[in-house]
Amino acid sequence: CLREAQERTETRFEATFEQAAVGIALLDPDGRWLRVNRKLCDIVGYRPDELLSKSFQDITHPDDLAPDMALLQETLAGQRSTYSLEKRYRHQQGHWVWVQLTVALVRKPDGEPDYFISVVQDLSAQKAAQEALRTSQNLMNQAQKLASIGAWQADMATGRISSLSPGASFLSIPANDYAITDMLGIIHPDDRPRVKTLWPRAVKGEAPYEIEYRVVLSGREYWHAVKAEFERDEQGRALRALGVTQDITERKRIELEFQQLNATLEQRIRERTSALRDAYDELESYSYAVAHDLRSPLRIINGFAQALRE
């Protein structure tokens, strides 16, 4: 019965080792593979015999080898019993595979190192997702920077505003975390009453928060276009504001130039119209004078013509 139980235990171990959803390997203290399971072979793309002819150092990324070896030496020295780290293995096809490696050392009865048990989890999908997220975030940040747009949130309980856009210094805001009262302090005095009127109404849900105003920093004026929406509780009380701020200083400068150009053009049109009217009046006066001066000679000629006819 004892032998049968031992055989069942060994069978279960074999099944667990070979059919595990993670890579499992046994390695000697020098790092050579003693035994590998099917999942580990799938992760790194080698056949079992190919992998057993190598050491883990042979397929470890050069940049990851030193940290791995340092932890291994600490484990052999008895400073730790296990260690875990993220590292890269070279796939049989040449590309690098990210894995989560967890290692434990098994010792002989006399305390000498016997072999390592390594559990290898494939992180390729997670790393790809992280890279895609990082790329997306970089693109979003770049797009926000190009459009001079920054996202922010305001905690209604604490009355503080924090920036959600890293490096949003292009918005000309002095800090990434500040109080709502600090924000009111840098708004142009002429625009401040509009903000003070609209913000409480928006917080109560009586009006959308969409406004343009000037901020004054170091004696310079900047135009901001601001929109915000509110997260509310079941009673409708505002808990948090989520908003975007766009620097529209350049647009306002162009608009002002257009306004000045239009005003100048209108003035020139008025002046030209006045000049044309004066010229028309002079022409009309001249025409009247010519007609008046020619009337008497024509009357005399007409009289002589009548006399000749008679």
PDB file of C-alpha atoms in Angstrom:
ATOM      1  CA  CYS A   1       0.000   0.000   0.000  1.00  0.00           C
ATOM      2  CA  LEU A   2       2.857   2.353   0.800  1.00  0.00           C
ATOM      3  CA  ARG A   3       4.429   1.660  -2.563  1.00  0.00           C
ATOM      4  CA  GLU A   4       1.111   2.213  -4.341  1.00  0.00           C
ATOM      5  CA  ALA A   5       0.625   5.515  -2.494  1.00  0.00           C
ATOM      6  CA  GLN A   6       4.146   6.565  -3.453  1.00  0.00           C
ATOM      7  CA  GLU A   7       3.470   5.659  -7.081  1.00  0.00           C
ATOM      8  CA  ARG A   8       0.222   7.669  -7.048  1.00  0.00           C
ATOM      9  CA  THR A   9       2.077  10.618  -5.570  1.00  0.00           C
ATOM     10  CA  GLU A  10       4.779  10.395  -8.225  1.00  0.00           C
ATOM     11  CA  THR A  11       2.125  10.114 -10.953  1.00  0.00           C
ATOM     12  CA  ARG A  12       0.348  13.181  -9.656  1.00  0.00           C
ATOM     13  CA  PHE A  13       3.625  15.070  -9.456  1.00  0.00           C
ATOM     14  CA  GLU A  14       4.461  14.096 -13.041  1.00  0.00           C
ATOM     15  CA  ALA A  15       1.031  15.203 -14.243  1.00  0.00           C
ATOM     16  CA  THR A  16       1.239  18.451 -12.307  1.00  0.00           C
ATOM     17  CA  PHE A  17       4.773  19.147 -13.554  1.00  0.00           C
ATOM     18  CA  GLU A  18       4.036  18.457 -17.213  1.00  0.00           C
ATOM     19  CA  GLN A  19       0.531  19.930 -17.456  1.00  0.00           C
ATOM     20  CA  ALA A  20       1.071  23.059 -15.342  1.00  0.00           C
ATOM     21  CA  ALA A  21      -0.147  26.320 -16.844  1.00  0.00           C
ATOM     22  CA  VAL A  22       3.220  27.929 -16.051  1.00  0.00           C
ATOM     23  CA  GLY A  23       6.747  26.928 -16.952  1.00  0.00           C
ATOM     24  CA  ILE A  24       8.515  24.800 -14.357  1.00  0.00           C
ATOM     25  CA  ALA A  25      12.156  23.769 -14.383  1.00  0.00           C
ATOM     26  CA  LEU A  26      14.725  22.142 -12.145  1.00  0.00           C
ATOM     27  CA  LEU A  27      18.256  23.537 -12.402  1.00  0.00           C
ATOM     28  CA  ASP A  28      21.560  22.595 -10.819  1.00  0.00           C
ATOM     29  CA  PRO A  29      23.388  25.219  -8.709  1.00  0.00           C
ATOM     30  CA  ASP A  30      25.409  26.247 -11.777  1.00  0.00           C
ATOM     31  CA  GLY A  31      22.271  27.157 -13.697  1.00  0.00           C
ATOM     32  CA  ARG A  32      22.046  24.220 -16.108  1.00  0.00           C
ATOM     33  CA  TRP A  33      18.586  22.876 -16.818  1.00  0.00           C
ATOM     34  CA  LEU A  34      17.986  19.455 -15.267  1.00  0.00           C
ATOM     35  CA  ARG A  35      14.358  19.114 -16.197  1.00  0.00           C
ATOM     36  CA  VAL A  36      11.833  21.337 -17.963  1.00  0.00           C
ATOM     37  CA  ASN A  37       8.105  20.996 -18.529  1.00  0.00           C
ATOM     38  CA  ARG A  38       6.103  21.428 -21.699  1.00  0.00           C
ATOM     39  CA  LYS A  39       4.890  24.955 -20.885  1.00  0.00           C
ATOM     40  CA  LEU A  40       8.417  26.285 -20.426  1.00  0.00           C
ATOM     41  CA  CYS A  41       9.393  24.832 -23.791  1.00  0.00           C
ATOM     42  CA  ASP A  42       6.378  26.555 -25.342  1.00  0.00           C
ATOM     43  CA  ILE A  43       7.353  29.879 -23.759  1.00  0.00           C
ATOM     44  CA  VAL A  44      10.938  29.893 -25.059  1.00  0.00           C
ATOM     45  CA  GLY A  45      10.327  27.872 -28.237  1.00  0.00           C
ATOM     46  CA  TYR A  46      12.962  25.158 -27.618  1.00  0.00           C
ATOM     47  CA  ARG A  47      12.527  21.412 -27.638  1.00  0.00           C
ATOM     48  CA  PRO A  48      13.253  19.785 -24.251  1.00  0.00           C
ATOM     49  CA  ASP A  49      16.534  18.279 -25.489  1.00  0.00           C
ATOM     50  CA  GLU A  50      17.633  21.681 -26.890  1.00  0.00           C
ATOM     51  CA  LEU A  51      16.880  23.404 -23.615  1.00  0.00           C
ATOM     52  CA  LEU A  52      18.569  20.742 -21.484  1.00  0.00           C
ATOM     53  CA  SER A  53      21.777  21.288 -23.426  1.00  0.00           C
ATOM     54  CA  LYS A  54      21.909  24.922 -22.265  1.00  0.00           C
ATOM     55  CA  SER A  55      22.027  26.900 -19.035  1.00  0.00           C
ATOM     56  CA  PHE A  56      19.619  29.668 -18.126  1.00  0.00           C
ATOM     57  CA  GLN A  57      22.512  32.115 -18.610  1.00  0.00           C
ATOM     58  CA  ASP A  58      22.680  31.131 -22.288  1.00  0.00           C
ATOM     59  CA  ILE A  59      19.184  32.424 -23.046  1.00  0.00           C
ATOM     60  CA  THR A  60      18.946  35.294 -20.552  1.00  0.00           C
ATOM     61  CA  HIS A  61      19.032  38.878 -21.861  1.00  0.00           C
ATOM     62  CA  PRO A  62      22.464  40.452 -21.127  1.00  0.00           C
ATOM     63  CA  ASP A  63      20.861  43.358 -19.264  1.00  0.00           C
ATOM     64  CA  ASP A  64      18.930  40.954 -17.013  1.00  0.00           C
ATOM     65  CA  LEU A  65      21.716  38.488 -16.300  1.00  0.00           C
ATOM     66  CA  ALA A  66      23.549  40.470 -13.612  1.00  0.00           C
ATOM     67  CA  PRO A  67      20.460  41.054 -11.395  1.00  0.00           C
ATOM     68  CA  ASP A  68      19.480  37.400 -11.768  1.00  0.00           C
ATOM     69  CA  MET A  69      22.966  36.137 -10.891  1.00  0.00           C
ATOM     70  CA  ALA A  70      23.200  38.472  -7.892  1.00  0.00           C
ATOM     71  CA  LEU A  71      19.949  37.105  -6.454  1.00  0.00           C
ATOM     72  CA  LEU A  72      21.059  33.537  -7.217  1.00  0.00           C
ATOM     73  CA  GLN A  73      24.343  34.035  -5.337  1.00  0.00           C
ATOM     74  CA  GLU A  74      22.485  35.519  -2.344  1.00  0.00           C
ATOM     75  CA  THR A  75      20.249  32.435  -2.336  1.00  0.00           C
ATOM     76  CA  LEU A  76      23.216  30.058  -2.509  1.00  0.00           C
ATOM     77  CA  ALA A  77      24.866  31.988   0.339  1.00  0.00           C
ATOM     78  CA  GLY A  78      21.777  31.494   2.507  1.00  0.00           C
ATOM     79  CA  GLN A  79      20.858  35.196   2.561  1.00  0.00           C
ATOM     80  CA  ARG A  80      17.460  34.366   1.090  1.00  0.00           C
ATOM     81  CA  SER A  81      15.507  31.205   0.351  1.00  0.00           C
ATOM     82  CA  THR A  82      13.619  32.425  -2.718  1.00  0.00           C
ATOM     83  CA  TYR A  83      13.667  35.325  -5.136  1.00  0.00           C
ATOM     84  CA  SER A  84      11.489  36.713  -7.910  1.00  0.00           C
ATOM     85  CA  LEU A  85      12.099  39.117 -10.765  1.00  0.00           C
ATOM     86  CA  GLU A  86      10.964  40.050 -14.248  1.00  0.00           C
ATOM     87  CA  LYS A  87      13.452  39.167 -16.970  1.00  0.00           C
ATOM     88  CA  ARG A  88      13.777  38.321 -20.640  1.00  0.00           C
ATOM     89  CA  TYR A  89      14.577  35.008 -22.295  1.00  0.00           C
ATOM     90  CA  ARG A  90      15.729  34.726 -25.871  1.00  0.00           C
ATOM     91  CA  HIS A  91      13.147  32.780 -27.853  1.00  0.00           C
ATOM     92  CA  GLN A  92      14.393  30.088 -30.185  1.00  0.00           C
ATOM     93  CA  GLN A  93      13.258  32.302 -33.101  1.00  0.00           C
ATOM     94  CA  GLY A  94      15.427  35.181 -31.899  1.00  0.00           C
ATOM     95  CA  HIS A  95      13.033  37.593 -30.217  1.00  0.00           C
ATOM     96  CA  TRP A  96      12.890  38.318 -26.482  1.00  0.00           C
ATOM     97  CA  VAL A  97      10.164  36.989 -24.195  1.00  0.00           C
ATOM     98  CA  TRP A  98       9.301  38.737 -20.917  1.00  0.00           C
ATOM     99  CA  VAL A  99       8.699  36.372 -17.994  1.00  0.00           C
ATOM    100  CA  GLN A 100       8.058  36.528 -14.266  1.00  0.00           C
ATOM    101  CA  LEU A 101      10.653  34.229 -12.686  1.00  0.00           C
ATOM    102  CA  THR A 102      10.265  32.805  -9.170  1.00  0.00           C
ATOM    103  CA  VAL A 103      13.104  30.657  -7.849  1.00  0.00           C
ATOM    104  CA  ALA A 104      13.448  28.521  -4.729  1.00  0.00           C
ATOM    105  CA  LEU A 105      16.516  26.552  -3.599  1.00  0.00           C
ATOM    106  CA  VAL A 106      16.249  22.978  -2.361  1.00  0.00           C
ATOM    107  CA  ARG A 107      19.100  21.901  -0.080  1.00  0.00           C
ATOM    108  CA  LYS A 108      20.487  18.499   0.783  1.00  0.00           C
ATOM    109  CA  PRO A 109      20.119  17.106   4.302  1.00  0.00           C
ATOM    110  CA  ASP A 110      23.591  18.429   5.124  1.00  0.00           C
ATOM    111  CA  GLY A 111      22.557  21.938   4.018  1.00  0.00           C
ATOM    112  CA  GLU A 112      24.457  21.984   0.783  1.00  0.00           C
ATOM    113  CA  PRO A 113      22.579  23.366  -2.295  1.00  0.00           C
ATOM    114  CA  ASP A 114      20.946  20.540  -4.255  1.00  0.00           C
ATOM    115  CA  TYR A 115      18.890  22.135  -7.059  1.00  0.00           C
ATOM    116  CA  PHE A 116      16.734  25.149  -7.917  1.00  0.00           C
ATOM    117  CA  ILE A 117      13.028  25.036  -8.671  1.00  0.00           C
ATOM    118  CA  SER A 118      12.070  27.781 -11.135  1.00  0.00           C
ATOM    119  CA  VAL A 119       8.532  28.823 -11.988  1.00  0.00           C
ATOM    120  CA  VAL A 120       8.280  30.858 -15.176  1.00  0.00           C
ATOM    121  CA  GLN A 121       5.164  32.845 -16.097  1.00  0.00           C
ATOM    122  CA  ASP A 122       4.861  34.307 -19.590  1.00  0.00           C
ATOM    123  CA  LEU A 123       4.360  38.099 -19.402  1.00  0.00           C
ATOM    124  CA  SER A 124       4.279  38.727 -23.153  1.00  0.00           C
ATOM    125  CA  ALA A 125       0.579  39.627 -23.224  1.00  0.00           C
ATOM    126  CA  GLN A 126       0.859  41.911 -20.185  1.00  0.00           C
ATOM    127  CA  LYS A 127       3.974  43.626 -21.549  1.00  0.00           C
ATOM    128  CA  ALA A 128       2.303  44.106 -24.939  1.00  0.00           C
ATOM    129  CA  ALA A 129      -0.730  45.624 -23.223  1.00  0.00           C
ATOM    130  CA  GLN A 130       1.496  47.890 -21.104  1.00  0.00           C
ATOM    131  CA  GLU A 131       3.404  49.004 -24.180  1.00  0.00           C
ATOM    132  CA  ALA A 132       0.175  49.693 -26.062  1.00  0.00           C
ATOM    133  CA  LEU A 133      -1.124  51.674 -23.082  1.00  0.00           C
ATOM    134  CA  ARG A 134       2.154  53.603 -22.806  1.00  0.00           C
ATOM    135  CA  THR A 135       2.096  54.355 -26.536  1.00  0.00           C
ATOM    136  CA  SER A 136      -1.522  55.474 -26.322  1.00  0.00           C
ATOM    137  CA  GLN A 137      -0.754  57.669 -23.309  1.00  0.00           C
ATOM    138  CA  ASN A 138       2.234  59.222 -25.074  1.00  0.00           C
ATOM    139  CA  LEU A 139       0.143  59.925 -28.160  1.00  0.00           C
ATOM    140  CA  MET A 140      -2.604  61.452 -26.011  1.00  0.00           C
ATOM    141  CA  ASN A 141      -0.109  63.611 -24.120  1.00  0.00           C
ATOM    142  CA  GLN A 142       1.471  64.723 -27.385  1.00  0.00           C
ATOM    143  CA  ALA A 143      -1.940  65.509 -28.886  1.00  0.00           C
ATOM    144  CA  GLN A 144      -2.887  67.500 -25.780  1.00  0.00           C
ATOM    145  CA  LYS A 145       0.377  69.385 -25.954  1.00  0.00           C
ATOM    146  CA  LEU A 146      -0.023  70.163 -29.648  1.00  0.00           C
ATOM    147  CA  ALA A 147      -3.588  71.358 -29.012  1.00  0.00           C
ATOM    148  CA  SER A 148      -2.532  73.170 -25.803  1.00  0.00           C
ATOM    149  CA  ILE A 149      -5.138  71.202 -23.854  1.00  0.00           C
ATOM    150  CA  GLY A 150      -4.738  69.938 -20.313  1.00  0.00           C
ATOM    151  CA  ALA A 151      -7.073  67.746 -18.270  1.00  0.00           C
ATOM    152  CA  TRP A 152      -7.733  68.381 -14.587  1.00  0.00           C
ATOM    153  CA  GLN A 153      -9.958  67.344 -11.726  1.00  0.00           C
ATOM    154  CA  ALA A 154     -11.318  69.266  -8.783  1.00  0.00           C
ATOM    155  CA  ASP A 155     -12.239  67.614  -5.479  1.00  0.00           C
ATOM    156  CA  MET A 156     -15.310  69.430  -4.244  1.00  0.00           C
ATOM    157  CA  ALA A 157     -14.748  68.263  -0.654  1.00  0.00           C
ATOM    158  CA  THR A 158     -11.205  69.619  -0.353  1.00  0.00           C
ATOM    159  CA  GLY A 159     -11.562  72.427  -2.876  1.00  0.00           C
ATOM    160  CA  ARG A 160      -8.339  71.470  -4.627  1.00  0.00           C
ATOM    161  CA  ILE A 161      -7.574  71.140  -8.328  1.00  0.00           C
ATOM    162  CA  SER A 162      -4.997  68.687  -9.631  1.00  0.00           C
ATOM    163  CA  SER A 163      -3.653  68.277 -13.127  1.00  0.00           C
ATOM    164  CA  LEU A 164      -4.251  64.989 -14.976  1.00  0.00           C
ATOM    165  CA  SER A 165      -1.930  65.899 -17.853  1.00  0.00           C
ATOM    166  CA  PRO A 166       1.772  65.353 -17.118  1.00  0.00           C
ATOM    167  CA  GLY A 167       3.927  68.300 -18.094  1.00  0.00           C
ATOM    168  CA  ALA A 168       0.983  70.614 -18.806  1.00  0.00           C
ATOM    169  CA  SER A 169       3.183  73.667 -18.245  1.00  0.00           C
ATOM    170  CA  PHE A 170       2.012  74.964 -21.622  1.00  0.00           C
ATOM    171  CA  LEU A 171      -1.219  75.990 -19.873  1.00  0.00           C
ATOM    172  CA  SER A 172       0.711  78.675 -17.988  1.00  0.00           C
ATOM    173  CA  ILE A 173      -0.607  77.372 -14.642  1.00  0.00           C
ATOM    174  CA  PRO A 174       2.002  77.754 -11.879  1.00  0.00           C
ATOM    175  CA  ALA A 175       1.528  74.287 -10.285  1.00  0.00           C
ATOM    176  CA  ASN A 176      -0.011  70.851 -10.807  1.00  0.00           C
ATOM    177  CA  ASP A 177      -1.943  71.007  -7.534  1.00  0.00           C
ATOM    178  CA  TYR A 178      -3.628  74.119  -6.215  1.00  0.00           C
ATOM    179  CA  ALA A 179      -6.768  75.345  -4.489  1.00  0.00           C
ATOM    180  CA  ILE A 180      -9.813  76.627  -6.345  1.00  0.00           C
ATOM    181  CA  THR A 181      -9.290  79.944  -4.532  1.00  0.00           C
ATOM    182  CA  ASP A 182      -5.732  80.061  -5.922  1.00  0.00           C
ATOM    183  CA  MET A 183      -7.153  79.666  -9.412  1.00  0.00           C
ATOM    184  CA  LEU A 184      -9.593  82.500  -8.837  1.00  0.00           C
ATOM    185  CA  GLY A 185      -6.663  84.616  -7.694  1.00  0.00           C
ATOM    186  CA  ILE A 186      -4.879  84.451 -11.050  1.00  0.00           C
ATOM    187  CA  ILE A 187      -8.006  85.108 -13.155  1.00  0.00           C
ATOM    188  CA  HIS A 188      -8.136  88.602 -14.632  1.00  0.00           C
ATOM    189  CA  PRO A 189     -10.160  90.918 -12.358  1.00  0.00           C
ATOM    190  CA  ASP A 190     -12.493  91.854 -15.238  1.00  0.00           C
ATOM    191  CA  ASP A 191     -13.294  88.166 -15.878  1.00  0.00           C
ATOM    192  CA  ARG A 192     -13.453  87.005 -12.275  1.00  0.00           C
ATOM    193  CA  PRO A 193     -17.110  88.004 -11.663  1.00  0.00           C
ATOM    194  CA  ARG A 194     -18.258  85.834 -14.597  1.00  0.00           C
ATOM    195  CA  VAL A 195     -16.374  82.830 -13.191  1.00  0.00           C
ATOM    196  CA  LYS A 196     -17.714  83.404  -9.671  1.00  0.00           C
ATOM    197  CA  THR A 197     -21.231  83.540 -11.080  1.00  0.00           C
ATOM    198  CA  LEU A 198     -21.045  80.527 -13.404  1.00  0.00           C
ATOM    199  CA  TRP A 199     -19.064  78.089 -11.211  1.00  0.00           C
ATOM    200  CA  PRO A 200     -21.608  77.843  -8.338  1.00  0.00           C
ATOM    201  CA  ARG A 201     -24.441  77.426 -10.834  1.00  0.00           C
ATOM    202  CA  ALA A 202     -22.542  74.634 -12.599  1.00  0.00           C
ATOM    203  CA  VAL A 203     -21.793  72.928  -9.264  1.00  0.00           C
ATOM    204  CA  LYS A 204     -25.523  72.934  -8.512  1.00  0.00           C
ATOM    205  CA  GLY A 205     -26.288  71.563 -11.976  1.00  0.00           C
ATOM    206  CA  GLU A 206     -28.138  74.696 -13.077  1.00  0.00           C
ATOM    207  CA  ALA A 207     -25.851  75.446 -16.037  1.00  0.00           C
ATOM    208  CA  PRO A 208     -23.018  73.816 -17.989  1.00  0.00           C
ATOM    209  CA  TYR A 209     -19.561  75.028 -17.098  1.00  0.00           C
ATOM    210  CA  GLU A 210     -18.122  76.382 -20.327  1.00  0.00           C
ATOM    211  CA  ILE A 211     -16.287  79.678 -20.225  1.00  0.00           C
ATOM    212  CA  GLU A 212     -13.390  81.701 -21.607  1.00  0.00           C
ATOM    213  CA  TYR A 213     -11.347  83.967 -19.371  1.00  0.00           C
ATOM    214  CA  ARG A 214      -7.934  85.520 -18.938  1.00  0.00           C
ATOM    215  CA  VAL A 215      -5.328  84.546 -16.352  1.00  0.00           C
ATOM    216  CA  VAL A 216      -2.545  86.905 -15.322  1.00  0.00           C
ATOM    217  CA  LEU A 217       0.883  85.496 -14.510  1.00  0.00           C
ATOM    218  CA  SER A 218       4.063  87.536 -14.088  1.00  0.00           C
ATOM    219  CA  GLY A 219       2.341  90.509 -15.649  1.00  0.00           C
ATOM    220  CA  ARG A 220       1.308  88.622 -18.812  1.00  0.00           C
ATOM    221  CA  GLU A 221      -2.208  87.742 -19.873  1.00  0.00           C
ATOM    222  CA  TYR A 222      -3.190  84.298 -21.175  1.00  0.00           C
ATOM    223  CA  TRP A 223      -6.586  83.274 -22.510  1.00  0.00           C
ATOM    224  CA  HIS A 224      -8.061  79.956 -21.348  1.00  0.00           C
ATOM    225  CA  ALA A 225     -11.137  78.116 -22.646  1.00  0.00           C
ATOM    226  CA  VAL A 226     -12.471  75.846 -19.901  1.00  0.00           C
ATOM    227  CA  LYS A 227     -15.109  73.089 -19.893  1.00  0.00           C
ATOM    228  CA  ALA A 228     -16.066  70.817 -17.000  1.00  0.00           C
ATOM    229  CA  GLU A 229     -18.523  68.111 -16.047  1.00  0.00           C
ATOM    230  CA  PHE A 230     -19.359  66.877 -12.558  1.00  0.00           C
ATOM    231  CA  GLU A 231     -19.563  63.497 -10.855  1.00  0.00           C
ATOM    232  CA  ARG A 232     -22.508  63.517  -8.477  1.00  0.00           C
ATOM    233  CA  ASP A 233     -23.888  61.312  -5.708  1.00  0.00           C
ATOM    234  CA  GLU A 234     -27.398  59.894  -5.606  1.00  0.00           C
ATOM    235  CA  GLN A 235     -28.701  63.190  -4.206  1.00  0.00           C
ATOM    236  CA  GLY A 236     -27.173  65.123  -7.078  1.00  0.00           C
ATOM    237  CA  ARG A 237     -24.429  66.736  -5.011  1.00  0.00           C
ATOM    238  CA  ALA A 238     -21.232  67.374  -6.933  1.00  0.00           C
ATOM    239  CA  LEU A 239     -18.366  65.198  -5.713  1.00  0.00           C
ATOM    240  CA  ARG A 240     -15.745  65.897  -8.333  1.00  0.00           C
ATOM    241  CA  ALA A 241     -15.307  68.054 -11.410  1.00  0.00           C
ATOM    242  CA  LEU A 242     -13.532  66.693 -14.461  1.00  0.00           C
ATOM    243  CA  GLY A 243     -12.490  69.325 -16.938  1.00  0.00           C
ATOM    244  CA  VAL A 244     -10.219  70.401 -19.744  1.00  0.00           C
ATOM    245  CA  THR A 245      -8.463  73.711 -20.195  1.00  0.00           C
ATOM    246  CA  GLN A 246      -7.185  74.942 -23.539  1.00  0.00           C
ATOM    247  CA  ASP A 247      -4.757  77.790 -24.009  1.00  0.00           C
ATOM    248  CA  ILE A 248      -6.402  79.983 -26.663  1.00  0.00           C
ATOM    249  CA  THR A 249      -4.073  82.967 -26.279  1.00  0.00           C
ATOM    250  CA  GLU A 250      -2.875  82.733 -29.877  1.00  0.00           C
ATOM    251  CA  ARG A 251      -6.417  82.398 -31.182  1.00  0.00           C
ATOM    252  CA  LYS A 252      -7.490  85.446 -29.201  1.00  0.00           C
ATOM    253  CA  ARG A 253      -4.502  87.391 -30.517  1.00  0.00           C
ATOM    254  CA  ILE A 254      -5.520  86.560 -34.083  1.00  0.00           C
ATOM    255  CA  GLU A 255      -9.142  87.458 -33.330  1.00  0.00           C
ATOM    256  CA  LEU A 256      -8.005  90.803 -31.904  1.00  0.00           C
ATOM    257  CA  GLU A 257      -5.894  91.455 -34.983  1.00  0.00           C
ATOM    258  CA  PHE A 258      -8.891  90.662 -37.182  1.00  0.00           C
ATOM    259  CA  GLN A 259     -11.062  92.986 -35.129  1.00  0.00           C
ATOM    260  CA  GLN A 260      -8.501  95.757 -35.441  1.00  0.00           C
ATOM    261  CA  LEU A 261      -8.139  95.042 -39.156  1.00  0.00           C
ATOM    262  CA  ASN A 262     -11.905  95.127 -39.617  1.00  0.00           C
ATOM    263  CA  ALA A 263     -12.143  98.372 -37.661  1.00  0.00           C
ATOM    264  CA  THR A 264      -9.377  99.878 -39.798  1.00  0.00           C
ATOM    265  CA  LEU A 265     -11.045  98.610 -42.962  1.00  0.00           C
ATOM    266  CA  GLU A 266     -14.406 100.004 -41.919  1.00  0.00           C
ATOM    267  CA  GLN A 267     -12.790 103.361 -41.168  1.00  0.00           C
ATOM    268  CA  ARG A 268     -11.101 103.345 -44.572  1.00  0.00           C
ATOM    269  CA  ILE A 269     -14.402 102.450 -46.236  1.00  0.00           C
ATOM    270  CA  ARG A 270     -16.126 105.324 -44.404  1.00  0.00           C
ATOM    271  CA  GLU A 271     -13.360 107.711 -45.420  1.00  0.00           C
ATOM    272  CA  ARG A 272     -13.492 106.522 -49.043  1.00  0.00           C
ATOM    273  CA  THR A 273     -17.274 106.748 -49.093  1.00  0.00           C
ATOM    274  CA  SER A 274     -17.094 110.279 -47.720  1.00  0.00           C
ATOM    275  CA  ALA A 275     -14.510 111.225 -50.358  1.00  0.00           C
ATOM    276  CA  LEU A 276     -16.689 109.750 -53.122  1.00  0.00           C
ATOM    277  CA  ARG A 277     -19.702 111.605 -51.777  1.00  0.00           C
ATOM    278  CA  ASP A 278     -17.744 114.864 -51.764  1.00  0.00           C
ATOM    279  CA  ALA A 279     -16.570 114.215 -55.324  1.00  0.00           C
ATOM    280  CA  TYR A 280     -20.137 113.452 -56.385  1.00  0.00           C
ATOM    281  CA  ASP A 281     -21.379 116.665 -54.778  1.00  0.00           C
ATOM    282  CA  GLU A 282     -18.652 118.635 -56.579  1.00  0.00           C
ATOM    283  CA  LEU A 283     -19.535 116.974 -59.869  1.00  0.00           C
ATOM    284  CA  GLU A 284     -23.203 117.721 -59.359  1.00  0.00           C
ATOM    285  CA  SER A 285     -22.401 121.359 -58.529  1.00  0.00           C
ATOM    286  CA  TYR A 286     -20.196 121.601 -61.606  1.00  0.00           C
ATOM    287  CA  SER A 287     -22.897 120.077 -63.786  1.00  0.00           C
ATOM    288  CA  TYR A 288     -25.409 122.573 -62.455  1.00  0.00           C
ATOM    289  CA  ALA A 289     -23.025 125.487 -63.116  1.00  0.00           C
ATOM    290  CA  VAL A 290     -22.328 124.302 -66.656  1.00  0.00           C
ATOM    291  CA  ALA A 291     -26.001 123.855 -67.385  1.00  0.00           C
ATOM    292  CA  HIS A 292     -26.789 127.317 -65.977  1.00  0.00           C
ATOM    293  CA  ASP A 293     -23.983 128.998 -67.911  1.00  0.00           C
ATOM    294  CA  LEU A 294     -25.056 127.412 -71.205  1.00  0.00           C
ATOM    295  CA  ARG A 295     -28.726 128.269 -70.776  1.00  0.00           C
ATOM    296  CA  SER A 296     -28.452 131.973 -71.825  1.00  0.00           C
ATOM    297  CA  PRO A 297     -26.397 131.383 -75.033  1.00  0.00           C
ATOM    298  CA  LEU A 298     -28.762 128.639 -76.022  1.00  0.00           C
ATOM    299  CA  ARG A 299     -31.745 130.935 -75.491  1.00  0.00           C
ATOM    300  CA  ILE A 300     -30.158 133.587 -77.783  1.00  0.00           C
ATOM    301  CA  ILE A 301     -29.351 130.981 -80.441  1.00  0.00           C
ATOM    302  CA  ASN A 302     -32.874 129.693 -80.209  1.00  0.00           C
ATOM    303  CA  GLY A 303     -34.220 133.245 -80.688  1.00  0.00           C
ATOM    304  CA  PHE A 304     -32.099 133.858 -83.812  1.00  0.00           C
ATOM    305  CA  ALA A 305     -33.135 130.476 -85.166  1.00  0.00           C
ATOM    306  CA  GLN A 306     -36.767 131.418 -84.681  1.00  0.00           C
ATOM    307  CA  ALA A 307     -36.172 134.773 -86.397  1.00  0.00           C
ATOM    308  CA  LEU A 308     -34.535 133.084 -89.383  1.00  0.00           C
ATOM    309  CA  ARG A 309     -37.431 130.657 -89.635  1.00  0.00           C
ATOM    310  CA  GLU A 310     -39.903 133.549 -89.695  1.00  0.00           C
TER     311      GLU A 310
END
